Coordinates of N, CA and C in Angstrom, one line a residue:
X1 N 8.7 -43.2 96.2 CA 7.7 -42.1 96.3 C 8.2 -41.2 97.5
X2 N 8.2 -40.2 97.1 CA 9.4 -38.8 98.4 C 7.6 -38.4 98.8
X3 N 8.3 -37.6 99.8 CA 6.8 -36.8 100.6 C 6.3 -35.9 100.0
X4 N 6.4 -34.9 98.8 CA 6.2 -34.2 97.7 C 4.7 -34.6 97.2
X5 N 5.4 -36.4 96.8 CA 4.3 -36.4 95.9 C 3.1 -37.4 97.1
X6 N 3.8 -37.9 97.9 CA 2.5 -38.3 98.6 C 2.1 -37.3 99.1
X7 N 2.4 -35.7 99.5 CA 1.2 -34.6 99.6 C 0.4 -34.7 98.4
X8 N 0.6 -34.4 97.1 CA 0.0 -34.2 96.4 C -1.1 -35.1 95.8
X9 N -0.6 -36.6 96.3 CA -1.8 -37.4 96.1 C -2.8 -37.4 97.1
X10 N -2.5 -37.0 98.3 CA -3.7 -36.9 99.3 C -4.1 -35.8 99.2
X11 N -3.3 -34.2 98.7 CA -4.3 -33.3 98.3 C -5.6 -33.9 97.1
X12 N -5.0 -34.5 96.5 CA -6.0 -35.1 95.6 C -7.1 -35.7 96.0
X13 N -6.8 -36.8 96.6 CA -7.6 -37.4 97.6 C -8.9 -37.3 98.0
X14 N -8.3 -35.9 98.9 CA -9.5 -34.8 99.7 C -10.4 -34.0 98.9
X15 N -9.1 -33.8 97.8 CA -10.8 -32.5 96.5 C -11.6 -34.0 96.1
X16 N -11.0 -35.3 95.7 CA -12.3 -36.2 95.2 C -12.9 -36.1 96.7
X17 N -12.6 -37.5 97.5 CA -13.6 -37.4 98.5 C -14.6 -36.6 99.2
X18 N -13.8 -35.1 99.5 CA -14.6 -34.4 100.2 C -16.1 -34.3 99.9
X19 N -16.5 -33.8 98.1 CA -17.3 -33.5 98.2 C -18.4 -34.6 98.8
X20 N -18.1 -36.1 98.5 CA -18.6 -37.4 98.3 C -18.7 -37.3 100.2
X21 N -18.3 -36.8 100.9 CA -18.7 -36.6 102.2 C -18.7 -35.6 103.2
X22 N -19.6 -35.1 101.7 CA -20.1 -33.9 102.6 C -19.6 -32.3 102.6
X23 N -18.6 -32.4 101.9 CA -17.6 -31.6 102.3 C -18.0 -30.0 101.6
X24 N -18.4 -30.7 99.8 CA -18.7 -29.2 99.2 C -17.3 -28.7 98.2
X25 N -16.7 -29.5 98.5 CA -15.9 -28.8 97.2 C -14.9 -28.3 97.7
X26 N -15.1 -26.9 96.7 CA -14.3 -25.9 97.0 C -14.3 -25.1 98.6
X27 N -15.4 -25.4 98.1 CA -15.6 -24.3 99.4 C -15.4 -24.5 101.4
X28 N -15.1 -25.4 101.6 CA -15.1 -25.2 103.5 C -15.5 -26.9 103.2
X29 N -16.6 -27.4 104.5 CA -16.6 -28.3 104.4 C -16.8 -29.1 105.6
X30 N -15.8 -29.9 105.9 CA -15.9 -31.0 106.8 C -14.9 -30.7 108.2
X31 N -15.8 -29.8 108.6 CA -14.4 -29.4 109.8 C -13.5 -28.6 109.5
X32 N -11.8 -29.5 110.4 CA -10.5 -28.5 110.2 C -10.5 -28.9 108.7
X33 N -10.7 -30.3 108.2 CA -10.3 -30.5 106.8 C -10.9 -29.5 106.0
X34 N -11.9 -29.5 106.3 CA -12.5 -28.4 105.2 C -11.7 -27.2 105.0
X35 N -12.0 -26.5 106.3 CA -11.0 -25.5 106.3 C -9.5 -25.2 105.5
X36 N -8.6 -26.8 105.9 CA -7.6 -27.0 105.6 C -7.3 -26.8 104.1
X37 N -8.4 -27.3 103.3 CA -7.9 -28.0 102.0 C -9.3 -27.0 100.9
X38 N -10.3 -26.5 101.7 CA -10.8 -26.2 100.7 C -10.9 -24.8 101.0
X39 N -10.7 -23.9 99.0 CA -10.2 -22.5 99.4 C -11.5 -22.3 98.1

């Protein structure tokens, strides 16, 4: 497994989890993460 796809499985990751803590989705969220990952 190269670093490609483990980004893409922890981008994954973060769209399930986030909303499940808090986060909201798409939209913002949980902090930097929010920021980071949700557009």
């Amino acid at each position: 497994m190269d670093s490609t796809q483990m980004l893409q499985v922890l981008v994954q990751l973060i769209q399930v989890l986030g909303p499940l803590m808090g986060g909201g989705g798409g939209g913002g969220g949980t902090g930097s993460l929010g920021s980071l990952f949700g557009s």
